[in-house]
Coordinates of C-alpha atoms in Angstrom, one line a residue:
X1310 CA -9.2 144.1 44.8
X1311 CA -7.2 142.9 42.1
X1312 CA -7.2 139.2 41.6
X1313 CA -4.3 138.0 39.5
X1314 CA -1.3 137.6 41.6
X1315 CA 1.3 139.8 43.1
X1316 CA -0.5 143.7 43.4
X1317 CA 0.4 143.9 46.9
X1318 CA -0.9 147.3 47.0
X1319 CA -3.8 147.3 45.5
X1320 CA -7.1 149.9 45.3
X1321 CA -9.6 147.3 45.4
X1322 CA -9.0 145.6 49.0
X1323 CA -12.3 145.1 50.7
X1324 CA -12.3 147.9 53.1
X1325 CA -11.8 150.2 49.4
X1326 CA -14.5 148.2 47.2
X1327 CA -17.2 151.0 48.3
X1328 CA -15.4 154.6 47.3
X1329 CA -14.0 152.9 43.9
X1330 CA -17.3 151.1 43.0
X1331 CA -19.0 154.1 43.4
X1332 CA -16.9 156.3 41.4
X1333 CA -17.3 154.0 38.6
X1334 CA -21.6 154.3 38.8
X1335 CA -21.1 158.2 39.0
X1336 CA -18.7 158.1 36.4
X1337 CA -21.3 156.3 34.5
X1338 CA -24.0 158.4 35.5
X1339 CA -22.6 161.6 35.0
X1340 CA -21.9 160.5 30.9
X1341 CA -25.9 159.6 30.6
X1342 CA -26.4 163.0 31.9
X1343 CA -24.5 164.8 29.0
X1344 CA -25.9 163.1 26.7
X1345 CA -29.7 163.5 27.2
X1346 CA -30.7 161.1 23.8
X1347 CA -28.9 158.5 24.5
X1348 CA -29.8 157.5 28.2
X1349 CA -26.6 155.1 29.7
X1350 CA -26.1 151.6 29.2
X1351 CA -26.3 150.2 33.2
X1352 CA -22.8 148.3 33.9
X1353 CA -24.6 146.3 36.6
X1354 CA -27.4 143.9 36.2
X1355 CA -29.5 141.7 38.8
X1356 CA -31.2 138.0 38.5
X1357 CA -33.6 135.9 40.9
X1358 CA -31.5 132.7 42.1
X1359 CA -32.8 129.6 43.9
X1360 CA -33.4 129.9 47.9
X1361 CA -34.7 133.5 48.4
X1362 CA -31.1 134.9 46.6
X1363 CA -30.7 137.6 44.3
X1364 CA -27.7 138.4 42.1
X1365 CA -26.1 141.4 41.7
X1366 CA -22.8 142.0 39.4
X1367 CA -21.2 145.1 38.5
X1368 CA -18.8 144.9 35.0
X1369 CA -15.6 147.1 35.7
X1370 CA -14.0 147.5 32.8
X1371 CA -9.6 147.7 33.9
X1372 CA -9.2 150.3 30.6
X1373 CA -11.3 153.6 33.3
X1374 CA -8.9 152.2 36.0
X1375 CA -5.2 152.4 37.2
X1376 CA -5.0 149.0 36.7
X1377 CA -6.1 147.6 32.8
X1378 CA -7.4 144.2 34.1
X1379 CA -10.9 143.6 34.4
X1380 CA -13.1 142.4 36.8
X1381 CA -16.3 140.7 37.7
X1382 CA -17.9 141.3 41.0
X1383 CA -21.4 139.0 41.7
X1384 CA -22.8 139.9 45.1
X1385 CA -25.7 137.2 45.8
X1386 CA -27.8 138.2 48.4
X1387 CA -30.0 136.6 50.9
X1388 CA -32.2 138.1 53.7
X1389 CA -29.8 138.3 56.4
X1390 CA -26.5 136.6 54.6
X1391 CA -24.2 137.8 51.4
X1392 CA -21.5 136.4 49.5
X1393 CA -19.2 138.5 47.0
X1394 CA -17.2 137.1 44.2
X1395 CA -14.1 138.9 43.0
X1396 CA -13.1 137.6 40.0
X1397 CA -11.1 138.4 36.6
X1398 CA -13.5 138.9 33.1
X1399 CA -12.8 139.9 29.8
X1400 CA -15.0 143.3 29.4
X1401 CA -16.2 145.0 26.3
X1402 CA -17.3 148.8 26.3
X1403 CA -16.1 151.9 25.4
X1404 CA -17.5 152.5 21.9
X1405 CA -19.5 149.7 22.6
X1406 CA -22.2 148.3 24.6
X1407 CA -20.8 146.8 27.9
X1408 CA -20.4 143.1 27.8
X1409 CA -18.7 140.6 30.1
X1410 CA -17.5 136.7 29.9
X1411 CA -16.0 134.8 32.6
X1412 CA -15.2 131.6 33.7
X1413 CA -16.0 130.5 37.4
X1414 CA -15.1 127.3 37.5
X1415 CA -16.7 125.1 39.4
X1416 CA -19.3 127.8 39.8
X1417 CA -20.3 128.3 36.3
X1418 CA -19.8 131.1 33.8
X1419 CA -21.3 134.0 32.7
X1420 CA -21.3 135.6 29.1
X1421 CA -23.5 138.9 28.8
X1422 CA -23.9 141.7 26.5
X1423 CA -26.2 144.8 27.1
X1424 CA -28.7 145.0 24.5
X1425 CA -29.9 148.6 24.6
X1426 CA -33.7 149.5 24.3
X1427 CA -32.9 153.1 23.5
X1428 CA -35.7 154.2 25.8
X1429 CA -34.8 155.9 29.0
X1430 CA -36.0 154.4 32.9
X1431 CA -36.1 155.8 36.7
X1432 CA -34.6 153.6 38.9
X1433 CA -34.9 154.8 42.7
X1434 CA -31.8 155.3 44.4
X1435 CA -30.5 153.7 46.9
X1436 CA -29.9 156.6 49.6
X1437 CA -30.5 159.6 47.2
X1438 CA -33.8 161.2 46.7
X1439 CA -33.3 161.7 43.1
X1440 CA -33.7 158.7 40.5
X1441 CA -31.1 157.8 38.4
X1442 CA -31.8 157.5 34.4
X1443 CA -30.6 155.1 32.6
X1444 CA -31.5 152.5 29.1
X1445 CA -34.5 150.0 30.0
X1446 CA -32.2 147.2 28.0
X1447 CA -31.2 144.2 29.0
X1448 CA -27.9 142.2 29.3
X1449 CA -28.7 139.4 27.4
X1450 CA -26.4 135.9 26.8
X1451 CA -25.6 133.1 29.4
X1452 CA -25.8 132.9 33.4
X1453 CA -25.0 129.8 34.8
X1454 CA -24.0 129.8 38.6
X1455 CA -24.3 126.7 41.0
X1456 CA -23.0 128.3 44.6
X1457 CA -20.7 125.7 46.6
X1458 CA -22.6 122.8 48.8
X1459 CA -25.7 124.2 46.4
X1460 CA -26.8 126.8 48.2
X1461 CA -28.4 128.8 45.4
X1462 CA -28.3 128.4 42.0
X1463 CA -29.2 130.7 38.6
X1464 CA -29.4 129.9 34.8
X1465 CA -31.2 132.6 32.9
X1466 CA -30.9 133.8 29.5
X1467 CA -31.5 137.6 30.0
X1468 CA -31.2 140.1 32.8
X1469 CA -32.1 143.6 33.8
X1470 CA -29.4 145.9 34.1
X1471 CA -29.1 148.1 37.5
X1472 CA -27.1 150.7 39.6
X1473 CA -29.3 150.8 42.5
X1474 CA -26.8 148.1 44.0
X1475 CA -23.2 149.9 43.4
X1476 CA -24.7 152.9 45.2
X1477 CA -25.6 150.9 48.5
X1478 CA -22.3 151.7 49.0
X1479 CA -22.1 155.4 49.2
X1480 CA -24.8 155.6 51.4
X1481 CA -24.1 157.6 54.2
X1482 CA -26.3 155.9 56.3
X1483 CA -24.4 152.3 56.6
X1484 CA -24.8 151.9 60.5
X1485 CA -26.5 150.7 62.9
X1486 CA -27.8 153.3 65.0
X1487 CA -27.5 153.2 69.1
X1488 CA -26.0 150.6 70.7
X1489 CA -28.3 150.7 74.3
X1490 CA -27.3 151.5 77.7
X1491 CA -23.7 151.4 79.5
X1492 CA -24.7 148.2 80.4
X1493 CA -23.9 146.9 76.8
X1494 CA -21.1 144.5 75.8
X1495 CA -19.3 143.1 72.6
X1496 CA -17.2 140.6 72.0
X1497 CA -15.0 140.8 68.8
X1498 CA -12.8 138.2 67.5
X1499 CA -10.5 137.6 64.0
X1500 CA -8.1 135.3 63.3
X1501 CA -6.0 135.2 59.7
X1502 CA -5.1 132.0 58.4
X1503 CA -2.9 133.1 55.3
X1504 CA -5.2 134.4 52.8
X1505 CA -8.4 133.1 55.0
X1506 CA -9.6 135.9 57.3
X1507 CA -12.5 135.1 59.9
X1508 CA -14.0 137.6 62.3
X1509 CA -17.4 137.5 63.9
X1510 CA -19.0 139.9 67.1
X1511 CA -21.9 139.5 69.3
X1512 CA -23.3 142.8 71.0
X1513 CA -26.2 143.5 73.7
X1514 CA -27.3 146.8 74.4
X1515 CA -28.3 145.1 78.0
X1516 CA -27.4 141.9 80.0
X1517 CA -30.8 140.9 79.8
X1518 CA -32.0 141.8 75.4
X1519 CA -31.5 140.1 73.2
X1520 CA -27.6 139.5 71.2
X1521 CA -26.8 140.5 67.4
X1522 CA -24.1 139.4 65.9
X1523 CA -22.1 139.1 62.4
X1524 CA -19.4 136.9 61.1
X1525 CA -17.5 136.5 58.3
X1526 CA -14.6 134.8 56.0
X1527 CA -12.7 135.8 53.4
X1528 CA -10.7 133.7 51.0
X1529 CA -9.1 132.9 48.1
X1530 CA -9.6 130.6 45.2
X1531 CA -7.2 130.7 42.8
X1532 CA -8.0 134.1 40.9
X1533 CA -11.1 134.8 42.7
X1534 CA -11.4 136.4 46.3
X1535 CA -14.9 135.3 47.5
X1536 CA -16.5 137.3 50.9
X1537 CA -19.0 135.4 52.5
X1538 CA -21.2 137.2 55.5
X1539 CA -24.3 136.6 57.7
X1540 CA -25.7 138.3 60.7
X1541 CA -28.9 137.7 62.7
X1542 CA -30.4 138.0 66.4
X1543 CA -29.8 135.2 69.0
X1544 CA -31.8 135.0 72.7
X1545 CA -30.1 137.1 76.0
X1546 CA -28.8 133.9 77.2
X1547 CA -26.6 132.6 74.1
X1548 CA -24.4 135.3 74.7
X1549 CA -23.5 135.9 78.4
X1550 CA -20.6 138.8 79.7
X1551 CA -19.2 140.8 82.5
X1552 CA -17.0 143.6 81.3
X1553 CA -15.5 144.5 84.6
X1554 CA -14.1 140.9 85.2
X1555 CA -13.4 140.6 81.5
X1556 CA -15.3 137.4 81.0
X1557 CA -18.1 136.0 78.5
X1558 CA -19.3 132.9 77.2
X1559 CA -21.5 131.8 73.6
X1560 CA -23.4 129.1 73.0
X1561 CA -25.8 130.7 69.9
X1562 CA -28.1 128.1 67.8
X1563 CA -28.1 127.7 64.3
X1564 CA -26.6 128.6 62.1
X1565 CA -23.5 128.4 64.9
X1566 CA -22.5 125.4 66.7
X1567 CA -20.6 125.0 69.8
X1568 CA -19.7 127.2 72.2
X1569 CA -16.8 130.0 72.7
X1570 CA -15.1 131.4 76.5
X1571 CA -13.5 134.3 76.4
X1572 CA -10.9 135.2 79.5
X1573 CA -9.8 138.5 79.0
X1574 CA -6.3 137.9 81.2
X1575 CA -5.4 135.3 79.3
X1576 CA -1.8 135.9 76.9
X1577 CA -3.3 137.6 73.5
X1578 CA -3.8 135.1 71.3
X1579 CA -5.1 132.3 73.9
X1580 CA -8.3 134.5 75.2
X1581 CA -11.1 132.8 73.7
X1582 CA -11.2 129.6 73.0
X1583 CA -13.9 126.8 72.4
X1584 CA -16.0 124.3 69.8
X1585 CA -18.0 127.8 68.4
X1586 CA -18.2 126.9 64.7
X1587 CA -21.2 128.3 61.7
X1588 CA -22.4 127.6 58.9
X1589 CA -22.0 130.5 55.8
X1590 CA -23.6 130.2 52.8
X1591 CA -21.7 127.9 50.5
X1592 CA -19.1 127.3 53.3
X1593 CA -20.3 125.3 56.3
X1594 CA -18.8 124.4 59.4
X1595 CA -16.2 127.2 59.9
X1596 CA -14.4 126.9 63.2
X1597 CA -14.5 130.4 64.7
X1598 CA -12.3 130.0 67.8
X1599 CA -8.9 127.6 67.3
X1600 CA -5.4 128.6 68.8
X1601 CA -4.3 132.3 68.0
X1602 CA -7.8 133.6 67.3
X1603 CA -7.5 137.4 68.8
X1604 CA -10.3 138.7 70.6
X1605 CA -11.7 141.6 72.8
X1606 CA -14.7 142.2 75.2
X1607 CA -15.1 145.8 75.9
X1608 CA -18.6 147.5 77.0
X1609 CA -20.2 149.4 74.0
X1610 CA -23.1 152.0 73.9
X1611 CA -22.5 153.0 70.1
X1612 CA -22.5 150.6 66.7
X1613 CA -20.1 152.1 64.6
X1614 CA -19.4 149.7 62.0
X1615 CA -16.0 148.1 61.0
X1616 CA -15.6 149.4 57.4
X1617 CA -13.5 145.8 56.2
X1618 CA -16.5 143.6 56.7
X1619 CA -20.1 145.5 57.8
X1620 CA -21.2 147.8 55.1
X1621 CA -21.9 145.1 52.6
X1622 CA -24.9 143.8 55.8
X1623 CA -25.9 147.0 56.9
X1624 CA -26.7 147.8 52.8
X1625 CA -29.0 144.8 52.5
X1626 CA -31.9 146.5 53.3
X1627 CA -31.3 148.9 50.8
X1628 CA -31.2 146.1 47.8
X1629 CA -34.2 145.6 45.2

């Protein structure tokens, strides 16, 4: 997910973030492990942020990867609602203790080094029975963040360091679990806006339960790629469907607005269509349904998750 220009090809798209993050942590891991006296510095850390958030970022130094930049990801997290910033940083570690600085722009800055303790701690993993060991330091410096339309905002002086959060996404349980009955339905719908993708679904295992659903965008910002994503539970009636006749119609609550009809023998392109709009963190107001947003109704009994923009929900319950 490399930030800076023309990598058309590169190993860090969103749908790879998961397998290369987690190589990194093992990496990391695996060089505490040989040397027992000198447990390893983290290279993620975590800080409390305004309005129930909590920040995770993971330091990836460019000089253990293909490519030599390196990179900043922050992945603030809410109760049912995450955004991830991509974004370049000047990293310090090899021979040294990791550190990071980078600029944000309008969201602020951060400028850490890792201050080790020399004293081993557990940490639980994430979806691995066996705790990780690592240095009870901390990164220590400047975080100042102010998320867009202020909807969370850090400044902190000192911050514990972490893996728990890069391994959320080798778990090998990112997934829902059963979808219901045959009467279930889903609705699916993207649209790509040149480098804006947005993409939501509502499912019901039944006619008559309740619907879940999950949306997101994805942009870019000058250097910085920024995910935003939420997902929650709406009543039966907000989300309404007939497979057979390939029909369906949304009128959800907050955080949505609007409402959305889907005609499933309409020319692609022109089969939904509507007012639906929602509000993500830091990002409100996002019309879901204009001219040439694709979309599909087809009757599902099974979740399985769509690797470019689920695992980063289905890990939340896994965070600290």
């Amino acid at each position: 997910m490399k930030l800076g220009g023309e990598r058309a090809a590169t190993v860090r798209r969103w749908p790879l973030l998961a397998p290369v993050v987690l190589a990194l942590c093992l990496a990391m891991l695996a060089a505490g492990t040989a040397s027992a006296a000198r447990p390893a510095p983290p290279i993620g850390f975590r800080v409390e942020a305004s309005n129930g958030y909590t920040v995770h970022g993971i330091v990836l130094d460019g000089a253990e990867q293909e490519d030599p930049r390196d990179e900043l990801l922050l992945f603030v997290v809410g109760p049912s609602s995450a955004v991830i910033y991509a974004t370049p940083a000047e990293v310090a570690n090899g021979e040294t203790e990791p550190a990071v600085k980078a600029d944000l722009g309008a969201l602020g800055s951060i400028d850490l080094r890792f201050v080790p303790s020399g004293k081993a701690k557990t940490e639980p993993s994430a979806c691995d029975p066996k705790p990780q060991r690592l240095d009870s330091g901390f990164y220590e410096g400047t975080i100042s963040l102010r998320g867009e339309e202020g909807y969370m905002q850090v400044n902190a002086t000192r911050a514990p360091g972490e893996v728990r959060v890069i391994e959320s996404f080798g778990c090998p349980t990112l997934k829902f679990g059963s979808r219901g009955h045959l009467g279930g339905g889903e609705l699916t719908a993207k649209r790509r806006s040149g480098a804006t993708v947005t993409e939501f679904s509502f499912f019901k295992g039944t006619p008559r339960s309740a619907a879940s659903f999950d949306a997101s965008i994805e942009e870019r910002r000058g250097p910085m790629i920024i995910l935003r994503a939420i997902e929650g539970r709406v009543p039966a009636g907000d989300f309404k469907y007939d497979v057979k006749r390939q029909r369906a119609t949304l009128r959800p609550g907050a955080p949505f607005s609007g409402s959305a009809t889907f005609n499933g023998s309409a020319p692609r392109g022109k089969r939904i269509h509507g007012s639906l709009s929602v509000d993500f963190p830091g990002h409100s107001d996002v019309r879901l349904t204009p001219r040439g947003t694709k979309a599909a109704l087809v009757r599902a009994t099974e979740n399985t998750p769509n690797p470019s923009r689920l695992p980063r929900l289905a890990a939340l319950s896994t965070f600290p």
